[in-house]
CSV table of C-alpha atoms in Angstrom, one decimal:
chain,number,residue,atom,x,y,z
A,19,UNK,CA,0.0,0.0,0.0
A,20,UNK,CA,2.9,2.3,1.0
A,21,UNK,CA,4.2,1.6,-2.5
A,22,UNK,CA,1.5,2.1,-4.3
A,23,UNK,CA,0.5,6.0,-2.7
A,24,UNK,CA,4.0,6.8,-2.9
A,25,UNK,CA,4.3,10.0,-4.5
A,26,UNK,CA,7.4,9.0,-6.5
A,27,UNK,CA,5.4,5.7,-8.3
A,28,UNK,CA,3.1,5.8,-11.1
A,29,UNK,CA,-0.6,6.5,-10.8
A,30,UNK,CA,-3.2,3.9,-9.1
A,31,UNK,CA,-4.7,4.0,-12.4
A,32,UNK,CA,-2.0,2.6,-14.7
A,33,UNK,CA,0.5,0.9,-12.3
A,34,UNK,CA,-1.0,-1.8,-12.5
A,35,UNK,CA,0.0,-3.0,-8.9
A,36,UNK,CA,-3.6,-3.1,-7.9
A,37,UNK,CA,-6.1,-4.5,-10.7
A,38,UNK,CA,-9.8,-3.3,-10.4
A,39,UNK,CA,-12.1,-5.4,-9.0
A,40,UNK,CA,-14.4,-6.3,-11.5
A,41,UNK,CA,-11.3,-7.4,-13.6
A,42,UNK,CA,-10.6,-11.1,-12.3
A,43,UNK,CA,-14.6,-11.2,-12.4
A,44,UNK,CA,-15.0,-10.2,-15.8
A,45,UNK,CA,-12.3,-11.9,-17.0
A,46,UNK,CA,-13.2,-15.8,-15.9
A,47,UNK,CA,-16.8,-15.0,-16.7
A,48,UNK,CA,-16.0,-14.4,-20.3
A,49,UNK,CA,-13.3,-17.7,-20.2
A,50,UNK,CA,-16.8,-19.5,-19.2
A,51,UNK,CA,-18.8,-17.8,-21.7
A,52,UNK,CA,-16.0,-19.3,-24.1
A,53,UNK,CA,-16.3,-22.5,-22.6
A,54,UNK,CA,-19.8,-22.8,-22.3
A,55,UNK,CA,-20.1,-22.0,-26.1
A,56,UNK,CA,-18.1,-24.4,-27.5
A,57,UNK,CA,-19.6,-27.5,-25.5
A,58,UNK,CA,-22.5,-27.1,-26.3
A,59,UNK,CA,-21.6,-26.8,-29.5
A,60,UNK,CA,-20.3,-29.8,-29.1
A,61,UNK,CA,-22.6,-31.3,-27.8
A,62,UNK,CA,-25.0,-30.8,-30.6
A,63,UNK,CA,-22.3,-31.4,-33.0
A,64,UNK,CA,-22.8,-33.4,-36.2
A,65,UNK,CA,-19.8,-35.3,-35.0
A,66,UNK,CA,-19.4,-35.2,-31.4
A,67,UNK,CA,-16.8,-37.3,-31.3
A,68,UNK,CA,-14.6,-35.3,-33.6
A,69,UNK,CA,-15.6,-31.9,-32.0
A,70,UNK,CA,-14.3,-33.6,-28.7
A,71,UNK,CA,-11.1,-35.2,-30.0
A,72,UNK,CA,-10.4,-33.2,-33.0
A,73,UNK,CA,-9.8,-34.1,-36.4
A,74,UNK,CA,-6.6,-36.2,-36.8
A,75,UNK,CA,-5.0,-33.4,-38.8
A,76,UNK,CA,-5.6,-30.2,-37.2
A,77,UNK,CA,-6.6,-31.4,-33.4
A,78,UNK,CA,-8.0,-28.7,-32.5
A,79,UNK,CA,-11.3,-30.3,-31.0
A,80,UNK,CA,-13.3,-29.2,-27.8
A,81,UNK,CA,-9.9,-30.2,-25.2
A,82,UNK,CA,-7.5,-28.5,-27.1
A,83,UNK,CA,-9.4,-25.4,-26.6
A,84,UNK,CA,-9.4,-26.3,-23.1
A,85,UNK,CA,-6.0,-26.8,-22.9
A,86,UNK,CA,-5.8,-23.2,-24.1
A,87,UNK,CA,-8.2,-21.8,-21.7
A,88,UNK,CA,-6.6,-23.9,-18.7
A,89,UNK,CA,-3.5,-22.9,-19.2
A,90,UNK,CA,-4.8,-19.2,-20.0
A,91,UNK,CA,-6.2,-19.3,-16.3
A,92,UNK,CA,-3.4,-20.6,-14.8
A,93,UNK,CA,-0.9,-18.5,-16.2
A,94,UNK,CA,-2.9,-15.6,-15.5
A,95,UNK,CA,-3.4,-16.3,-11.7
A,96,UNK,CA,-0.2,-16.9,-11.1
A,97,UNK,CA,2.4,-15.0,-12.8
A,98,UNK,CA,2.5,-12.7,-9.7
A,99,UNK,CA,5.8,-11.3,-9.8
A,100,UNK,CA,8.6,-9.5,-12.6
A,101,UNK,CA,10.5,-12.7,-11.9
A,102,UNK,CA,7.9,-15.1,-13.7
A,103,UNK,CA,7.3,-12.9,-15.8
A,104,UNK,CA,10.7,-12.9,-17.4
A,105,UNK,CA,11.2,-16.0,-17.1
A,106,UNK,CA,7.7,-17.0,-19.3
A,107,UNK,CA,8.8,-13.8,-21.5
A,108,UNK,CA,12.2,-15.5,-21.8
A,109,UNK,CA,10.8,-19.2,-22.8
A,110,UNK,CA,8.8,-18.2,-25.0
A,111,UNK,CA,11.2,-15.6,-27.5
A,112,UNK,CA,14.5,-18.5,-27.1
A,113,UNK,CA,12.1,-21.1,-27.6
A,114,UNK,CA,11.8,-20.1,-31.3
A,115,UNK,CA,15.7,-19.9,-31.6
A,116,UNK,CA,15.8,-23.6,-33.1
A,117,UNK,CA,13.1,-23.2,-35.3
A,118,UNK,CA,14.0,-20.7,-36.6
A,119,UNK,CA,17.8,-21.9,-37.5
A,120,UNK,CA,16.4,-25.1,-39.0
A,121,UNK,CA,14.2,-22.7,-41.5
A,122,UNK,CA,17.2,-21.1,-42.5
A,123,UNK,CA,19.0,-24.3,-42.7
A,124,UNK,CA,16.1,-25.6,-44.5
A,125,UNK,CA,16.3,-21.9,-47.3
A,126,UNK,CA,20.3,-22.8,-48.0
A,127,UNK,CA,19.4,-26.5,-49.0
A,128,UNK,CA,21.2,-28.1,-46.3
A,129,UNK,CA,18.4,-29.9,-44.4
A,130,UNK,CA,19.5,-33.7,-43.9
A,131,UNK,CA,16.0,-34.9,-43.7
A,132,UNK,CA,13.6,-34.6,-46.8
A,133,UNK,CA,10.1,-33.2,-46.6
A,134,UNK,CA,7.4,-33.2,-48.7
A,135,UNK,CA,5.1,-30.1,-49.2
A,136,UNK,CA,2.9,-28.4,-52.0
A,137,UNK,CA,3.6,-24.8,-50.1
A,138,UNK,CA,4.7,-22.2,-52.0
A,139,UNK,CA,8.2,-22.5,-50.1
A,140,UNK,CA,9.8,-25.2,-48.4
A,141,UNK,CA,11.0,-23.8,-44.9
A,142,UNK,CA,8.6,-25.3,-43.2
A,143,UNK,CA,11.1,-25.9,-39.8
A,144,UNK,CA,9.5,-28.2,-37.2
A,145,UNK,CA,5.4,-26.7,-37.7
A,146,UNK,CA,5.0,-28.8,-40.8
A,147,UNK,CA,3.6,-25.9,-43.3
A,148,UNK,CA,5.4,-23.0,-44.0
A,149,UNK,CA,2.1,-20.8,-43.1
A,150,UNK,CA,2.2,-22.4,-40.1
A,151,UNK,CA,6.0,-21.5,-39.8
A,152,UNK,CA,4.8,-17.8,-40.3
A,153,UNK,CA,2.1,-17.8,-38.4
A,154,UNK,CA,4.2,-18.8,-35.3
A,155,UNK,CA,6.9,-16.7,-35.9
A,156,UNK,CA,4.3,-13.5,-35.8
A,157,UNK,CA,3.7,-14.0,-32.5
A,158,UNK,CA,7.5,-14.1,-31.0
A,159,UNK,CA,9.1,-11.4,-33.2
A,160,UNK,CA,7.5,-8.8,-31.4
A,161,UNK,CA,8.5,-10.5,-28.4
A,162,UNK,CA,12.1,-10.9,-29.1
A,163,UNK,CA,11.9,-6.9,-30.1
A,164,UNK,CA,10.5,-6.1,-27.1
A,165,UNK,CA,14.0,-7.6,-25.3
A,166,UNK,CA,15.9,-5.8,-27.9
A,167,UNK,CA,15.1,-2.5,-26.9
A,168,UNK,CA,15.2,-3.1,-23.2
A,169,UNK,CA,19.1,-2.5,-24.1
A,170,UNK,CA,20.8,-5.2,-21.8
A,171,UNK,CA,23.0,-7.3,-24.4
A,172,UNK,CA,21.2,-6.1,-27.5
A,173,UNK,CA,23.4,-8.2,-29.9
A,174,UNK,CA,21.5,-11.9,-28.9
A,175,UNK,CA,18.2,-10.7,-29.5
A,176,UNK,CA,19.7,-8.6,-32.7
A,177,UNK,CA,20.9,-11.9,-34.3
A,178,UNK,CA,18.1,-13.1,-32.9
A,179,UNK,CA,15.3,-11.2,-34.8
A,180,UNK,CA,17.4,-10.7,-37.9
A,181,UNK,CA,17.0,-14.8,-38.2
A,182,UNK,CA,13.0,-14.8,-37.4
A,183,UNK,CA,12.6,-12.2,-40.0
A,184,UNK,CA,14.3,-13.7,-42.7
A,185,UNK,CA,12.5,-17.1,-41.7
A,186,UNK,CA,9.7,-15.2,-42.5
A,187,UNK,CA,10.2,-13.9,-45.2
A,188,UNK,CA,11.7,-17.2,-46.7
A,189,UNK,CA,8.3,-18.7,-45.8
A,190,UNK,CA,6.4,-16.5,-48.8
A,191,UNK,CA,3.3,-16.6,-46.5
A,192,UNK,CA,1.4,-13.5,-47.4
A,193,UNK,CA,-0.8,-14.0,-44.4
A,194,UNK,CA,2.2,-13.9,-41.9
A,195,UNK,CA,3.4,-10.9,-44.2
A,196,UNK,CA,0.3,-9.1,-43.7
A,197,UNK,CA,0.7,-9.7,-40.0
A,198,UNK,CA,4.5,-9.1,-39.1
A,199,UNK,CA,3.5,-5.5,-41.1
A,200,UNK,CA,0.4,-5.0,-38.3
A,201,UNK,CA,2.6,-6.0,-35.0
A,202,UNK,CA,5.1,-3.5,-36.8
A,203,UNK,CA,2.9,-0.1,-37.0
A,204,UNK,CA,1.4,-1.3,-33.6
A,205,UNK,CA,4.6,-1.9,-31.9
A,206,UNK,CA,6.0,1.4,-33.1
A,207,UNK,CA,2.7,3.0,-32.0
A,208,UNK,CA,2.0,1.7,-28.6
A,209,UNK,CA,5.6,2.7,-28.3
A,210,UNK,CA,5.3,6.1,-29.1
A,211,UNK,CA,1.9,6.4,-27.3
A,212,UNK,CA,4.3,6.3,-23.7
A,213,UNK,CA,7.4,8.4,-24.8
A,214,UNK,CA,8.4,11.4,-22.8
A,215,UNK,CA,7.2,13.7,-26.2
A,216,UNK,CA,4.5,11.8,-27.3
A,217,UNK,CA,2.7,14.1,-29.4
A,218,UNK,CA,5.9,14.1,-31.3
A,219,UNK,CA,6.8,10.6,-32.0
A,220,UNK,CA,3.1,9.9,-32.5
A,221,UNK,CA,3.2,12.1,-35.4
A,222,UNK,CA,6.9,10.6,-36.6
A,223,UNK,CA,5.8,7.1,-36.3
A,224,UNK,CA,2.3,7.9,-38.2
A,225,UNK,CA,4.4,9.6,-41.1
A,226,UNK,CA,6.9,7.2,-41.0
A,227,UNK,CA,4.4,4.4,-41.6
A,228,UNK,CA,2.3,6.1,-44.0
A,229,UNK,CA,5.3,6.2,-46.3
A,230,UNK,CA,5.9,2.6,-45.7
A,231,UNK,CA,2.5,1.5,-46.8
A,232,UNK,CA,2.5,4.3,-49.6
A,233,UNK,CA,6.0,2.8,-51.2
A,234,UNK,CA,4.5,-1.1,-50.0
A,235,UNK,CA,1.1,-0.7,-52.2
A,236,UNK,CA,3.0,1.2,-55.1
A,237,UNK,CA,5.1,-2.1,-55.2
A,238,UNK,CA,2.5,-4.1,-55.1
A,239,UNK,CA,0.2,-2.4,-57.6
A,240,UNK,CA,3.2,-2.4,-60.3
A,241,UNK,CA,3.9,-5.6,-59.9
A,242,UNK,CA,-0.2,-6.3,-60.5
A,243,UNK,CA,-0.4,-4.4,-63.4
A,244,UNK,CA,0.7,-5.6,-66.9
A,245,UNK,CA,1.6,-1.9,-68.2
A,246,UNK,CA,3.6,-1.2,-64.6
A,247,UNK,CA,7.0,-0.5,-64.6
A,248,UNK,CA,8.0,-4.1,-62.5
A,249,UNK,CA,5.9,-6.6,-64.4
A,250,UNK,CA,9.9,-8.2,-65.8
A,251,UNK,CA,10.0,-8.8,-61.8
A,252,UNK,CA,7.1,-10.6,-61.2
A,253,UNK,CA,8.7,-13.9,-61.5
A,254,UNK,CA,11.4,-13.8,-59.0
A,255,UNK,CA,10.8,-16.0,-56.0
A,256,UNK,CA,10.7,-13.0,-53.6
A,257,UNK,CA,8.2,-11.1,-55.7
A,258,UNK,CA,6.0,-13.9,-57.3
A,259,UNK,CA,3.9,-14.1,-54.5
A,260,UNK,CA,3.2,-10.6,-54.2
A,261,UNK,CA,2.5,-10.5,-57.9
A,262,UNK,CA,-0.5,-13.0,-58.0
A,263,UNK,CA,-2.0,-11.0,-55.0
A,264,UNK,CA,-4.4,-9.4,-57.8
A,265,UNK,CA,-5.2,-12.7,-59.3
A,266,UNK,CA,-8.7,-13.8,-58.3
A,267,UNK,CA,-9.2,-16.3,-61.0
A,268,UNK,CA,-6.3,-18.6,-60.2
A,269,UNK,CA,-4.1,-20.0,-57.2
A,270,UNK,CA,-5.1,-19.6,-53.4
A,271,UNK,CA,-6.0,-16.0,-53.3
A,272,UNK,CA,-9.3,-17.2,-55.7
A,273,UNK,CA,-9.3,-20.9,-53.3
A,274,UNK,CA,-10.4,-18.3,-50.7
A,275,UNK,CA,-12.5,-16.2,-51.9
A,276,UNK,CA,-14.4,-18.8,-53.7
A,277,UNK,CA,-14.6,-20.9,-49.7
A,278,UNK,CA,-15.5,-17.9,-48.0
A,279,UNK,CA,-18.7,-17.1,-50.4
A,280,UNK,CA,-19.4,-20.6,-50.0
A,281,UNK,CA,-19.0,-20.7,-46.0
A,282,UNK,CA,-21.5,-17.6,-45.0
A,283,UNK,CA,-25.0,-19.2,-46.2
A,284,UNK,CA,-23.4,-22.4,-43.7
A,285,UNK,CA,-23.2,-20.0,-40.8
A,286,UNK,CA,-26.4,-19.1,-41.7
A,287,UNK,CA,-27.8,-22.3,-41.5
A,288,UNK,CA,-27.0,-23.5,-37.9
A,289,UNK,CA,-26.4,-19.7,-36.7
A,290,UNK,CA,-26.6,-20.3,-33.1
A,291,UNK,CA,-24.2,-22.7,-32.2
A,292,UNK,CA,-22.6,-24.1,-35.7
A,293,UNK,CA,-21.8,-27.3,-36.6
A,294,UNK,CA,-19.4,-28.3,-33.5
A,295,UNK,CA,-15.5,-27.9,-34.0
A,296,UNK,CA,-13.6,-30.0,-36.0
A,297,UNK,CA,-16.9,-30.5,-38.7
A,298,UNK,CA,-16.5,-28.5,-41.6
A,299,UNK,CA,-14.8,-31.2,-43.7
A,300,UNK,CA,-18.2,-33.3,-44.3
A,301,UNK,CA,-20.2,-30.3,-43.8
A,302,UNK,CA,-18.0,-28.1,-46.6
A,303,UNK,CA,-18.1,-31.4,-49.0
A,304,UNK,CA,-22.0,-31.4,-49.6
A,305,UNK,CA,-21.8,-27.9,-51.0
A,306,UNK,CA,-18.5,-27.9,-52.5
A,307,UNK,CA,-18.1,-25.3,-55.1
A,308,UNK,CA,-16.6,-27.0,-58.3
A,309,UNK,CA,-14.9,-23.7,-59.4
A,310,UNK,CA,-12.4,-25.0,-56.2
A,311,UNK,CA,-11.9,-27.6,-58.4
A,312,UNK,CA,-9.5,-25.5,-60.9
A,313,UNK,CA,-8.1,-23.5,-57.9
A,314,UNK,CA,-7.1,-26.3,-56.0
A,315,UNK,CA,-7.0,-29.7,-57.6
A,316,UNK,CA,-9.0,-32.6,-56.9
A,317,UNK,CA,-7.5,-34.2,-54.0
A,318,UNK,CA,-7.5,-31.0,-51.8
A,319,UNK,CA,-10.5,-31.9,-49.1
A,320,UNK,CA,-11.4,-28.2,-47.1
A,321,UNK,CA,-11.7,-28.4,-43.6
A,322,UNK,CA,-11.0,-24.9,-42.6
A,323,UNK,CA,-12.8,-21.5,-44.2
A,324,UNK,CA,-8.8,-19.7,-43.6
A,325,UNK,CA,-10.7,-16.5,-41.4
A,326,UNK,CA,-10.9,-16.6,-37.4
A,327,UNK,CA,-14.4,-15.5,-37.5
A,328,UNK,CA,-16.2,-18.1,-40.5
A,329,UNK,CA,-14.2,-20.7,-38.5
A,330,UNK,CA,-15.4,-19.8,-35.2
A,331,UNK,CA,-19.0,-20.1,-36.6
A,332,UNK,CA,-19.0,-23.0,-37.9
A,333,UNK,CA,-18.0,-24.4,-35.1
A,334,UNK,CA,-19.5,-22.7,-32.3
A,335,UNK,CA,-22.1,-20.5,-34.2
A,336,UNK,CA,-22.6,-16.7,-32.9
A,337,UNK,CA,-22.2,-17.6,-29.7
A,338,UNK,CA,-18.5,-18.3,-30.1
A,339,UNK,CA,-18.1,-15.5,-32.1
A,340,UNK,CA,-19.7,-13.3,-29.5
A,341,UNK,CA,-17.6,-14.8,-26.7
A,342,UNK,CA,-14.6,-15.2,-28.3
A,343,UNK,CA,-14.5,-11.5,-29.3
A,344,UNK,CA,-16.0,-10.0,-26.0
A,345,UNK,CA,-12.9,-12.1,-24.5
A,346,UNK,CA,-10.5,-10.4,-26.7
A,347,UNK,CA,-12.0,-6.7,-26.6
A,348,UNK,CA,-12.1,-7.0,-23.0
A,349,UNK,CA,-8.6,-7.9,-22.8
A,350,UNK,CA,-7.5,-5.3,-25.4
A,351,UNK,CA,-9.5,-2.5,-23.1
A,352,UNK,CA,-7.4,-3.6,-20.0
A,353,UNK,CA,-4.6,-3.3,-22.2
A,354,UNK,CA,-4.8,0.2,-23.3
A,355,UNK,CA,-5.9,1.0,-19.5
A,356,UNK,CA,-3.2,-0.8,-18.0
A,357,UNK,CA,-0.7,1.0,-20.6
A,358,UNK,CA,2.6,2.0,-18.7
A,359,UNK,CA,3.8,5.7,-17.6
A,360,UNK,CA,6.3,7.5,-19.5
A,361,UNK,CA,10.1,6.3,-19.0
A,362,UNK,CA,9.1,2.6,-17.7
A,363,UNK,CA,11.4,0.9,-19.6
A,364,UNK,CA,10.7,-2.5,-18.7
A,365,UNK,CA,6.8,-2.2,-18.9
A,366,UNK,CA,7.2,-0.2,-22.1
A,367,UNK,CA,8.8,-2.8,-23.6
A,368,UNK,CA,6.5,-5.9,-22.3
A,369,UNK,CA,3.2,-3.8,-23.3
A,370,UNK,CA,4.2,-3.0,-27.0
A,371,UNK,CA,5.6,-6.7,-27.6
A,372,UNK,CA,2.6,-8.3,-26.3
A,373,UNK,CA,0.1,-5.7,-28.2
A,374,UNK,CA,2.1,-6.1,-31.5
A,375,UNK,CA,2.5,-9.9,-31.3
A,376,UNK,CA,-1.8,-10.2,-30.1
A,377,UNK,CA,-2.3,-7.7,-33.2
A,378,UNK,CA,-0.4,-9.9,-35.8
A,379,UNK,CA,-1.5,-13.0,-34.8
A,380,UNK,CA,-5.3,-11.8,-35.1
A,381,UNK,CA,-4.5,-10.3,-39.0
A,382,UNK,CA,-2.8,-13.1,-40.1
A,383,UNK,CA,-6.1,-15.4,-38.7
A,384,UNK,CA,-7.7,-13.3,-41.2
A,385,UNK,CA,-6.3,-15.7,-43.8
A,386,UNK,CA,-5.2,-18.7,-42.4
A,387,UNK,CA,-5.8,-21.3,-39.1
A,388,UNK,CA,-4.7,-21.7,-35.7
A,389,UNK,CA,-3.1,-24.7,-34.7
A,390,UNK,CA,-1.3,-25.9,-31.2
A,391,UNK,CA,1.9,-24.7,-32.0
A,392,UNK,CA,1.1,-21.3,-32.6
A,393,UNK,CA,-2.6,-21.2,-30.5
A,394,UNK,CA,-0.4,-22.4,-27.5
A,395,UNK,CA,1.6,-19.6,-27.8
A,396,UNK,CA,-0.9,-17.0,-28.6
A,397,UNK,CA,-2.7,-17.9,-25.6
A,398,UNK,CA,0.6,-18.0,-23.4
A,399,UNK,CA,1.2,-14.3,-24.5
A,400,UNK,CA,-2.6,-13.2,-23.5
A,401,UNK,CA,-2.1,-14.9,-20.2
A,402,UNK,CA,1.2,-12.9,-19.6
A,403,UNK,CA,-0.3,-9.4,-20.9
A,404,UNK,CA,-3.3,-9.8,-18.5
A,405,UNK,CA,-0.9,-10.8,-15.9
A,406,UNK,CA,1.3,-7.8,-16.4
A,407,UNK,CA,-1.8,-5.6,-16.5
A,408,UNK,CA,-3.5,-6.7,-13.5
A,409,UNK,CA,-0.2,-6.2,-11.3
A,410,UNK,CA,-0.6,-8.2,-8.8
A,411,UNK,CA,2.5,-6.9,-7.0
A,412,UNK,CA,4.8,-6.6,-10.3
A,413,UNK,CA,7.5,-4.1,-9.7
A,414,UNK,CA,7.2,-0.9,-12.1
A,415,UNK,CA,10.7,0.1,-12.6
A,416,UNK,CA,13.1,-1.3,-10.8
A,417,UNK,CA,14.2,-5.1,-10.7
A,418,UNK,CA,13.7,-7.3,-7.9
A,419,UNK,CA,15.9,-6.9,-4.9
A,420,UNK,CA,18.3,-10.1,-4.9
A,421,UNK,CA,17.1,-12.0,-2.1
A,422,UNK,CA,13.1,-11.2,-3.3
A,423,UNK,CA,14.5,-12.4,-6.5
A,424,UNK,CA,15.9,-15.7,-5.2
A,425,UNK,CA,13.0,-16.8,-3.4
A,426,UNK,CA,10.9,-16.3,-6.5
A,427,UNK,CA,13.2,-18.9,-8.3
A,428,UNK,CA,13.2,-21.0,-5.3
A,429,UNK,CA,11.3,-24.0,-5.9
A,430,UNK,CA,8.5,-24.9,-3.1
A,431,UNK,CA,7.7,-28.4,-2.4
A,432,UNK,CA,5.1,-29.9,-4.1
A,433,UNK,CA,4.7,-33.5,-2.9
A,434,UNK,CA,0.7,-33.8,-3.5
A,435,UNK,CA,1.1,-33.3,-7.1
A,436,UNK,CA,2.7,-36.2,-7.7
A,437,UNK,CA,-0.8,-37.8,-8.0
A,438,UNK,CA,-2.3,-36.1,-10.2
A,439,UNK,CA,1.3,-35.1,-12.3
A,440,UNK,CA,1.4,-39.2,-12.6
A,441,UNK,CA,-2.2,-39.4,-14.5
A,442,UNK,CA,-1.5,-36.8,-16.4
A,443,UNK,CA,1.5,-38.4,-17.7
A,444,UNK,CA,-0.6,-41.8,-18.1
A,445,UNK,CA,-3.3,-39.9,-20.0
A,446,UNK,CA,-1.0,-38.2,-22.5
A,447,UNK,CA,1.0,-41.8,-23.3
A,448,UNK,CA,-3.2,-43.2,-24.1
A,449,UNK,CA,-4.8,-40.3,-25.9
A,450,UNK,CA,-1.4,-38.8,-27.2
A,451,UNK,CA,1.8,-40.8,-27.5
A,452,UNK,CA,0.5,-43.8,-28.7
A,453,UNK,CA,-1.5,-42.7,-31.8
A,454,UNK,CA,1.5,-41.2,-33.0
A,455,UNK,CA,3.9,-43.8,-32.5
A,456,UNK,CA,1.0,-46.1,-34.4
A,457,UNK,CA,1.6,-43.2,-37.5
């Protein structure tokens, strides 16, 4: 209390060391709401089964979403100090150091192992796809620029970044392009929005990207037209992808515009709670648009619309819709409440990595699918923003004091969880391990 009426600290308001009230409230009430939606879409699923398991490729039935949501809760009730915090921060941005050195190993040709694909590119790393690759690798740039500018050994998270963004880019997935460009201007403008001069860097950031997007769609619209000066560039590898953005008679930008027209009068049909999760493939099939036919091929099978929200209802209807974006504007409003005073370094950083990463992720949905890899991480980072922004005694400025800091990483002892550790264990070698050894 004497901390947080200190003169010298930041306002009750945005220091986040005491979160309102009606927060925590709020906040597990719409989890439920989410919850609550999907089960009973499953529950009146056209495949319950499915919608419970998940489809063998995607797996992204009723439990995986309550993985997410479990280990959403958890995260956020118990990331109580900076210490945690950094630490989760930490995992999460070093975490993608592998994967991203195995795409690059993948781009110079000297990948031991040979994979199959019909992607556009080959870096697919360890997520399988190379969408997938860009989808994950969204999320922790911003992350790993958030460390960069907190200015303690910048040269790691340099060499760091560098790699993630030419992983990226090697991955030609427009989507992820689309989205690494959105957690850019939002990075740069939650940044600017807590500067000492704000009005000023407000106004250099918003000219700065304005030119950026000016000189990006001049690019793009000469490469798109036949009488443009760049048309002799269109087939490079860097640019073809770019160049066929235009196309809507051919290739995947027609694939999903053609799905998408097809999807809505679906919704419509089962508009309350959708089809259950995990159903579109039979659904999709019995209305299957034979234009998709020249656009795809014949053995392509669609089980996913490629847009968060025609996803969401046909699986859960407008009730996930509806909870699923009241969860994500609520959090988005604490966000932008809980934003950081001017010269907090540390919070600065945290609150425009975690915005820009959220903000990306959510564009490149737009366009493609969530899967574990990336929906684990995605809700990791909304667990550790809510976290940061509730405050539940996180410092502002200054580290922890050493011996605070060493009982934080001090390990308490945890005997009765040895129970329920043990089934868990037994549980994933059933439902998990031994369907894949069996592949």
């Amino acid at each position: 209390e004497k901390e947080r009426t200190s003169p010298t600290g930041p306002s009750p308001g945005r220091s986040g060391l005491k979160p309102p009230l009606l927060w925590p409230a709020l906040l597990s009430g719409l989890v439920l709401a989410l919850v609550t939606a999907f089960s009973l879409a499953t529950a009146f699923s056209v495949d319950s089964r499915t919608s419970l398991w998940g489809s063998y490729d995607r797996q992204q039935g009723l439990l995986t979403l309550g993985a997410y949501l479990v280990l959403f809760t958890l995260t956020v009730s118990h990331l109580r100090s900076r210490v945690q915090v950094e630490r989760l921060w930490l995992a999460l941005v070093w975490g993608s150091a592998p994967v991203a050195a195995y795409g690059l190993l993948q781009a110079a040709g000297l990948d031991p192992l040979s994979w199959e694909t019909d992607a556009a590119s080959g870096v697919l790393s360890t997520l399988g796809r190379a969408n997938f690759l860009g989808s994950y690798l969204v999320l922790v740039a911003p992350l790993t620029a958030g460390r960069l500018v907190l200015g303690r050994r910048r040269w790691p998270y340099a060499l760091l970044l560098a790699g993630q963004v030419a992983c990226l880019a090697l991955t030609q997935a427009r989507a992820a392009w689309l989205g690494m460009g959105a957690a850019l201007v939002v990075g740069l403008l939650t940044w600017a929005v807590t500067g000492h001069r704000r009005r000023l860097h407000m106004a250099a950031v918003a000219l700065a990207i304005l030119a950026l997007v000016v000189l990006a769609c001049g690019i793009v619209a000469s490469l798109n037209l036949a009488a443009g000066p760049l048309p002799p560039l269109a087939g490079a590898p860097w640019l073809e992808r770019l160049a066929a953005l235009a196309d809507v008679n051919s290739g995947s930008s027609a694939a999903r515009l053609t799905t998408w027209r097809a999807t809505l009068p679906l919704v419509g049909e089962r508009m309350v709670l959708g089809y259950g999760p995990e159903t579109m493939r039979p659904v999709f099939a019995r209305i299957f648009p034979p234009e998709l036919v020249y656009y795809q091929g014949r053995h392509v099978s669609v089980d996913r619309a490629h847009n968060l929200w025609l996803d969401t209802g046909i699986s859960a209807g407008l009730a996930g819709i509806v909870a699923l974006g009241a969860l994500l504007a609520a959090w988005g409003w604490r966000a932008w409440r809980g934003r950081p005073g001017h010269g907090q370094g540390w919070e600065r950083a945290i609150w425009a990595g975690v915005l820009a990463a959220v903000a990306g992720h959510l564009v490149d949905l737009q366009f493609s699918i969530d899967l574990p890899a990336s929906g684990t991480v995605f809700w990791l980072v909304l667990a550790m923003g809510a976290a940061v922004w509730a405050g539940r005694g996180l410092p502002t400025g200054k580290p922890l004091p050493a011996h605070r800091e060493a009982r934080a990483l001090k390990p308490g002892r945890r005997s009765y969880l040895a129970p329920p550790a043990l089934l868990v264990l037994v549980l994933a070698w059933l439902v998990c391990a031994r369907p894949l050894l069996a592949d």
